[in-house]
Amino acid sequence: MIMFLMALIVRLVDLYSLVICVYVLMSWLPTNAGVLAQIYDVLGRVCDPYLDLFKRLIPPIGGMIDITPIIALLVLQLAVRLLIGVVY
């Protein structure tokens, strides 16, 4: 049962990491209207609460380059790996 839960947590974290990556990549596209804008808005509602935690701590480099998604992904992956290490 524990192994199933850990595998589920790892899969969910990997899926969330993928969603963050898609959200970041979509931020480079012009998404003013249409289906892309709707997808981007939904992804924003899912990703922004987590990313905003890091945006408060880490300002953009040079005023334009935002590295918070990289830090957020690293923290997310590290946390799940530490959880697995503690359980096993």
Steps between C-alpha positions, in 0.01 A plus 500: 500500500781741588681425174179572305457836676862595441475407133181705473665802664799476267271479195295798616811708567639407158168597338495833688860564393398441139206740539737766634734448205214534251379813680845657482541412133156640421597828664734555205214476250255778416183384675267799479185317396366167391562149620863563594395784727246278673755221548753750630246638749417153632867413533555831677234417757671167565863617500498858629420426865811280527722723285394814689657358816838525330431826316470673837848381597692519173483816288547476122862520389567824318133585533400259222630146552283306741675193642229417752356210293842333501536541875140388557553184294823421681334543840203285395721219373730519802204486738354189341839329492556582868154364581584176322832480683333548838232238432744241373 
